[in-house]
Short mmCIF file of C-alpha atoms in Angstrom, two decimals:
data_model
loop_
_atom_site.label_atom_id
_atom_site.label_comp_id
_atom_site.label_asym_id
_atom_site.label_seq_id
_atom_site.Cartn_x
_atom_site.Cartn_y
_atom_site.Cartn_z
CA UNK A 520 -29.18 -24.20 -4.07
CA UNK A 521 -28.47 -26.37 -0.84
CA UNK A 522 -26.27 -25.00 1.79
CA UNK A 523 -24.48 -27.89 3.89
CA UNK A 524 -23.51 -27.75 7.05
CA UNK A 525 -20.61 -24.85 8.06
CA UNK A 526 -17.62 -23.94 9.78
CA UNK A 527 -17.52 -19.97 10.84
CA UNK A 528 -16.12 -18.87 8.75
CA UNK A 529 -16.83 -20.92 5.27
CA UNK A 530 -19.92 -22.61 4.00
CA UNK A 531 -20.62 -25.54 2.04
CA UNK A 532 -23.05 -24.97 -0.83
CA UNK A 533 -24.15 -27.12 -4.10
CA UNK A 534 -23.87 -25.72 -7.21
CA UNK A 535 -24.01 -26.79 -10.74
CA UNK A 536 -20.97 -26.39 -12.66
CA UNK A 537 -20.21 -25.71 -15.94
CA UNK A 538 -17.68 -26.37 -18.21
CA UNK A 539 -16.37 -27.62 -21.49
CA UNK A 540 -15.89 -26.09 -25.11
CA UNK A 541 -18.84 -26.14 -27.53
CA UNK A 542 -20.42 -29.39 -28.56
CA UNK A 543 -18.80 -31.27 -25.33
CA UNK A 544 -20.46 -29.43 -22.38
CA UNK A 545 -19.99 -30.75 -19.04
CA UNK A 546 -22.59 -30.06 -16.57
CA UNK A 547 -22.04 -31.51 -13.21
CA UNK A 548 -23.28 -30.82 -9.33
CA UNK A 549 -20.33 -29.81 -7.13
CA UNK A 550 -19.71 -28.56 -3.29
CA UNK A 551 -18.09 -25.31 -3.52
CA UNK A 552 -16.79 -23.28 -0.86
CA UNK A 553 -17.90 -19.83 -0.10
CA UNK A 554 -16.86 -17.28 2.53
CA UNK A 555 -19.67 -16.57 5.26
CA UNK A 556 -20.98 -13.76 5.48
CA UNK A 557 -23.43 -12.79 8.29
CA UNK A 558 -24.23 -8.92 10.18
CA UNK A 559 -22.49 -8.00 13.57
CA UNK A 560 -23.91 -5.54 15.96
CA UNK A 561 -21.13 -3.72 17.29
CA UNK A 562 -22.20 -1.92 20.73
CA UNK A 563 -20.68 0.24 23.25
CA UNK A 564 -21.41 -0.09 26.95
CA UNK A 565 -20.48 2.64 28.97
CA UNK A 566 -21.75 3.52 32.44
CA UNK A 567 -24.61 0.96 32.48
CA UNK A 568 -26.04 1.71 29.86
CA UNK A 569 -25.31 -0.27 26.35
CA UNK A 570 -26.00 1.40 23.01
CA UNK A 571 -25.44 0.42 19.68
CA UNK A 572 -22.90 1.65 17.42
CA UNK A 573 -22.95 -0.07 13.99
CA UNK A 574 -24.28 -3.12 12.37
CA UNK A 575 -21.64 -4.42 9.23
CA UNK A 576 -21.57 -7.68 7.54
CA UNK A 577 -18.63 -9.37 8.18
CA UNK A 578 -17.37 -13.27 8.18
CA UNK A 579 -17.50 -14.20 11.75
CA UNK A 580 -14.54 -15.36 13.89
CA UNK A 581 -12.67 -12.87 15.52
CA UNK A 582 -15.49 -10.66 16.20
CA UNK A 583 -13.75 -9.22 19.07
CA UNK A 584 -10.77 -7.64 17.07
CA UNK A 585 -13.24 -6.57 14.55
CA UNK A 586 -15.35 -4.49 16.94
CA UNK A 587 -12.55 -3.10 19.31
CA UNK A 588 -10.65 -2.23 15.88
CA UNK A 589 -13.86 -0.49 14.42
CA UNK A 590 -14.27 1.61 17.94
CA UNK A 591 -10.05 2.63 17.15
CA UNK A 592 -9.97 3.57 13.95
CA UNK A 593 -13.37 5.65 14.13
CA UNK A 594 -11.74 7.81 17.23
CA UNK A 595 -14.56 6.31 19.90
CA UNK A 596 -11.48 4.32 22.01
CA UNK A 597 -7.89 5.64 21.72
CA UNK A 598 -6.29 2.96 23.90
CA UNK A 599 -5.92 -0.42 25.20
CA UNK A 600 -6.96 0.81 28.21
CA UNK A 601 -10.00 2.48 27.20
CA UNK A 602 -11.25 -1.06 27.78
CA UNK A 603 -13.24 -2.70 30.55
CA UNK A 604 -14.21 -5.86 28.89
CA UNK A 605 -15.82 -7.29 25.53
CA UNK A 606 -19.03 -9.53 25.61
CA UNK A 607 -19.97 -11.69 22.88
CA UNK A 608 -23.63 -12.93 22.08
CA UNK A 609 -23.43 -15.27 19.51
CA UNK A 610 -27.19 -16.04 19.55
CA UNK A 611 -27.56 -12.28 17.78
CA UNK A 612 -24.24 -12.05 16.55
CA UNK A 613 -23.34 -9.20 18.95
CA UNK A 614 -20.35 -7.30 20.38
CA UNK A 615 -20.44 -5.24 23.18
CA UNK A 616 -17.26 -3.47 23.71
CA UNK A 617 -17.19 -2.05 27.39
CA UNK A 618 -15.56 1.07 28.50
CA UNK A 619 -13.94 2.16 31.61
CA UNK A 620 -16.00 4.96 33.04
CA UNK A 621 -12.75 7.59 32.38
CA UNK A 622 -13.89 7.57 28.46
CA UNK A 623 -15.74 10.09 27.35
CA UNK A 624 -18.19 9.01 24.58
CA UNK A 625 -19.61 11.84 21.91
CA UNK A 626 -22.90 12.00 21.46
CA UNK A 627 -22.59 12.73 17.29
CA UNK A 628 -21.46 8.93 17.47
CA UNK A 629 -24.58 7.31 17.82
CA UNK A 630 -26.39 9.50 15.02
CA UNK A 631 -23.31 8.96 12.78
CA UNK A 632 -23.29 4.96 12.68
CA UNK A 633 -26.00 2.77 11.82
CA UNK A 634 -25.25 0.46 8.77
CA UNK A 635 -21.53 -0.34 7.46
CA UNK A 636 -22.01 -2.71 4.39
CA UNK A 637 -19.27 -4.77 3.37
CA UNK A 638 -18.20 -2.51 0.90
CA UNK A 639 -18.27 0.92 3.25
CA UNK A 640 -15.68 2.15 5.87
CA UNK A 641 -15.92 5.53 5.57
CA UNK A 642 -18.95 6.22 7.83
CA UNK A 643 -19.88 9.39 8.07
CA UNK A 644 -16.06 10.79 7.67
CA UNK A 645 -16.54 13.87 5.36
CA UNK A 646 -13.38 14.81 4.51
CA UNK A 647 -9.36 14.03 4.84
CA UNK A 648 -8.88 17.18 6.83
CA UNK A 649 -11.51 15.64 9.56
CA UNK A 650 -8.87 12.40 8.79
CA UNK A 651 -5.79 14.12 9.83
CA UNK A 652 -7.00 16.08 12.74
CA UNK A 653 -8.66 12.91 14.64
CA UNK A 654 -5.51 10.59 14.06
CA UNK A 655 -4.66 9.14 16.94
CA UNK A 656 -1.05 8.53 16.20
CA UNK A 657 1.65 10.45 13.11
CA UNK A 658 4.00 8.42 11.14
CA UNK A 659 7.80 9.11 11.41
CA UNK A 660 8.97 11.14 9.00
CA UNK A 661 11.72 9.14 7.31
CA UNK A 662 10.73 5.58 8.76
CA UNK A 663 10.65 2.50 7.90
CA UNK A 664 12.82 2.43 4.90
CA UNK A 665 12.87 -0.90 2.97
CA UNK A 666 14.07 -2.30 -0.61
CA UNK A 667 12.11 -2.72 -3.13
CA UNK A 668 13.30 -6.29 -3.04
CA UNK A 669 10.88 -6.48 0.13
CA UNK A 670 8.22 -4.86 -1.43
CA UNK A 671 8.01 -7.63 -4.52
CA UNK A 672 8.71 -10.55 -2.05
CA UNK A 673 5.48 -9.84 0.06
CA UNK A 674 2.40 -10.58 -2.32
CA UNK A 675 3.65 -14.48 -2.24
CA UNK A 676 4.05 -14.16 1.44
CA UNK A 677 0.46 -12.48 1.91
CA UNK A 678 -0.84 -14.98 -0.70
CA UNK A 679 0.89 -18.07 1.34
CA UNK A 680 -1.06 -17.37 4.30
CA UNK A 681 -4.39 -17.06 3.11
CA UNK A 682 -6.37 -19.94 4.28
CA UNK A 683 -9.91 -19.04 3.39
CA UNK A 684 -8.60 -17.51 0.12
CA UNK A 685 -7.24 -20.81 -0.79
CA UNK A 686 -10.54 -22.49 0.23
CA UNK A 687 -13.40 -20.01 -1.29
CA UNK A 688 -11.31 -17.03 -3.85
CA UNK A 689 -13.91 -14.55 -2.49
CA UNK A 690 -12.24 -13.04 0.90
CA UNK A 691 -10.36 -9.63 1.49
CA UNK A 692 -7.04 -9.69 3.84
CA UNK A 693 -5.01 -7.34 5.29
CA UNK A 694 -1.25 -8.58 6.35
CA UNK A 695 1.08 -6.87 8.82
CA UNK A 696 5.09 -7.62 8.02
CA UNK A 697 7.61 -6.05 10.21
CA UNK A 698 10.84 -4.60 8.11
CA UNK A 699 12.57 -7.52 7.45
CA UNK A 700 9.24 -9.08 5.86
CA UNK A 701 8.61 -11.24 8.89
CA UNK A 702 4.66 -11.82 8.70
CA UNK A 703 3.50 -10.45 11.89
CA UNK A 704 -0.27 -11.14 11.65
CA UNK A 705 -3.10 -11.57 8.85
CA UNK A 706 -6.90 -11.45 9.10
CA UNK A 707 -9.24 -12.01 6.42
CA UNK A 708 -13.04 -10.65 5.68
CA UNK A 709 -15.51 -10.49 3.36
CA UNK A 710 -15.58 -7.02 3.76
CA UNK A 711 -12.02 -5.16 3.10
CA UNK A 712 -12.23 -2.64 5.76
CA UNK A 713 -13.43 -5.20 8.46
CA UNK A 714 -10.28 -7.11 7.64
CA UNK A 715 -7.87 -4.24 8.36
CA UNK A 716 -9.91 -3.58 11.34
CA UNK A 717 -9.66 -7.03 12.54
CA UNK A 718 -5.50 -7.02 12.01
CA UNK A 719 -6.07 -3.08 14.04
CA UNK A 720 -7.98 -4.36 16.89
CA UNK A 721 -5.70 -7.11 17.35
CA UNK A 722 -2.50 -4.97 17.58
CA UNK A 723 -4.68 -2.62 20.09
CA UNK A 724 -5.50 -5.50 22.22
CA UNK A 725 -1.99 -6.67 22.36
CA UNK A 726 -1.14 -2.78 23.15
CA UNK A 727 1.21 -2.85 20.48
CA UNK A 728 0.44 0.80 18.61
CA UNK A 729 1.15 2.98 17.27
CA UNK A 730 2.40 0.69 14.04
CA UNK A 731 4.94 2.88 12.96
CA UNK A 732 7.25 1.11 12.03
CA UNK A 733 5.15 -2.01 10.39
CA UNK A 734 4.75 -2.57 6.58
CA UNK A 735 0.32 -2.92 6.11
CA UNK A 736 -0.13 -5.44 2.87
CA UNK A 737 -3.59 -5.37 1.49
CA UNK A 738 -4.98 -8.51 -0.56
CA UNK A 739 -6.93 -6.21 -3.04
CA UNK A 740 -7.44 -2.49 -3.87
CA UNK A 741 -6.25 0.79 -1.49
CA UNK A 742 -9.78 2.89 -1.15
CA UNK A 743 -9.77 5.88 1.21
CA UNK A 744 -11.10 4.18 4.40
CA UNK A 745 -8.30 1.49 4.12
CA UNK A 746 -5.73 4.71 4.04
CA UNK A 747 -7.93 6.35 6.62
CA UNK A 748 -7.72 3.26 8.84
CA UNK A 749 -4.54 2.54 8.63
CA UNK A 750 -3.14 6.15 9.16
CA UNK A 751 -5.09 6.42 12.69
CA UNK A 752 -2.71 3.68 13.28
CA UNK A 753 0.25 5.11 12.63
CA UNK A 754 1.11 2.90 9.89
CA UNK A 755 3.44 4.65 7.46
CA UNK A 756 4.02 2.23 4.58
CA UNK A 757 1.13 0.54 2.71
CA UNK A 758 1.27 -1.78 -0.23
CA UNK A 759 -1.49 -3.23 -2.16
CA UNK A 760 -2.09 -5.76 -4.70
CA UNK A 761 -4.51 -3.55 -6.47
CA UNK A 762 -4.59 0.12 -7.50
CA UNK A 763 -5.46 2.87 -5.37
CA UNK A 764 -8.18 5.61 -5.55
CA UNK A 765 -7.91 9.09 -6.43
CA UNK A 766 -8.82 9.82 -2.56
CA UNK A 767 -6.70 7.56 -1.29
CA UNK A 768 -3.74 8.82 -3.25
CA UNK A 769 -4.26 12.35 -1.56
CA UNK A 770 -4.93 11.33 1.87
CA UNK A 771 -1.68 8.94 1.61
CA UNK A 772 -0.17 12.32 0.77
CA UNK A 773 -2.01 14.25 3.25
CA UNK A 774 -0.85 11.63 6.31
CA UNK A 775 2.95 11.28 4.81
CA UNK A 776 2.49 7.46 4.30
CA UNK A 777 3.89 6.03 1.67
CA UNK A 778 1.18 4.22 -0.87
CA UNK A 779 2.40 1.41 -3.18
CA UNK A 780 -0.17 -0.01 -6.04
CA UNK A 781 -0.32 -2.88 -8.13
CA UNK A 782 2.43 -4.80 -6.23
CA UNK A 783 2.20 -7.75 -8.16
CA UNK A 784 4.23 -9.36 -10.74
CA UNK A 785 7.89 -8.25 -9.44
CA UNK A 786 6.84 -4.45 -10.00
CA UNK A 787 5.08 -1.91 -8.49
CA UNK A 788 3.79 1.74 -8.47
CA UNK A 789 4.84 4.13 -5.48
CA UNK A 790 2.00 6.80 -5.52
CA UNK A 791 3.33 9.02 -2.45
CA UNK A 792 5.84 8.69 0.39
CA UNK A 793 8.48 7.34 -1.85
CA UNK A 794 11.37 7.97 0.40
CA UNK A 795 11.01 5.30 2.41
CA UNK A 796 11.81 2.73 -1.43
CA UNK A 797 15.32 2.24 -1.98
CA UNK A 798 15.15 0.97 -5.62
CA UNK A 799 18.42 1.92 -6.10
#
């Protein structure tokens, strides 16, 4: 296998393809298109001195929404302002997020965070009371309320705006939609919880949170450090294309944020917070 030369965020790669019914198989050598996928060392500088916090594999490209969304949503920055400045090193595919000397930084951080696969979020969080205790932000009780017209209009919307979906079918995205299912902002990864930290660090930069009254679409399934994620934003309606977990289902419950599954197909399943539907 040949790899040809790259953009960021998708690579070019030869392949042999494979197709036909019995007796008339076509074999043939094809570029396809494949979503990158490369580590990022996420690091913290804070009073001179720089330390890192995590290392995750991610598809490069907005690298600096990724790692100030990461410091959010695991309770290491709570604000815009927490910020000094970000520095990127693209030679070792750094980050270093720096703080203003006012932040306080806990030591149990730097024991807690070393590797974050694509697959992992949860890092280190032990349980959804730990969850609901560190959230930086609550939803509102009885907000936003939308139709369930909404709900089955926005997996063609999400869908629409997937560039690197279109190009490679391997690539997670999380969407933000405000409540009249205006598309507000999408990011894509490789990794599902980098995406929704991506779409997180974005809004944080733009000191637009708490997100309460935002609609989160995911591209795939709702796992527990999507919910997690997304609650320490004060998001308060999510909706996924996929089913949820067991543990995400409670902590949904937990947070008071209302968890839609399987929104696909002009139907879906509303798994907690269903006050905020009208389906009627």
């Amino acid at each position: 296998m040949k790899h040809i030369a790259k953009n960021r965020s998708i690579d070019k790669v030869e392949t042999t393809r494979i197709s036909g019914a019995p007796g008339q198989v076509l074999c043939e050598q094809v570029l396809d298109a494949v979503s990158v996928e490369e580590p990022l060392e996420i690091r913290v500088g804070s009073r001179g001195a720089v330390q890192q916090i995590a290392v995750t594999m991610r598809t490069p490209g907005t690298d600096t929404e990724l790692a100030v969304g990461f410091l959010f949503t695991e309770g290491i920055i709570k604000a815009q302002g927490d910020i000094a400045g970000v520095e990127l090193d693209k030679r070792c595919n750094g980050v270093t997020v720096n703080l203003v000397d006012q932040v306080e930084l806990d030591p149990a951080v730097f024991a807690r965070h070393s590797f974050v696969a694509s697959s992992c979020g949860i890092c280190g969080k032990r349980s959804i009371d730990t969850v609901r205790v560190k959230r930086q932000y609550e939803c509102q009780k009885d907000k936003p309320v939308v139709s369930y017209q909404l709900i089955h209009k926005l997996p063609d919307l999400l869908r629409s705006q997937q560039e690197n979906f279109d190009h490679t079918g391997g690539i997670h995205a999380s969407c933000l939609f405000d409540t009249e299912g205006n598309l507000l902002a999408l990011f894509e990864d490789v990794g599902r919880h980098n995406a929704l930290d991506k779409l997180i660090g974005a809004q944080l930069l733009a000191d637009t949170l708490p997100l309460t009254d935002r609609l989160l679409m995911l591209s795939g399934r709702a796992s527990f450090e999507l919910i997690q994620k997304a609650a320490h934003a004060g998001i308060a309606l999510i909706a996924a294309v996929g089913a949820p977990s067991s543990l995400a289902v409670q902590l949904a419950a937990e947070c008071d944020i209302t968890l839609l599954g399987f929104v696909r197909d002009g139907r879906f399943n509303i798994y907690s917070g269903a006050h905020r539907i009208q389906y009627s």
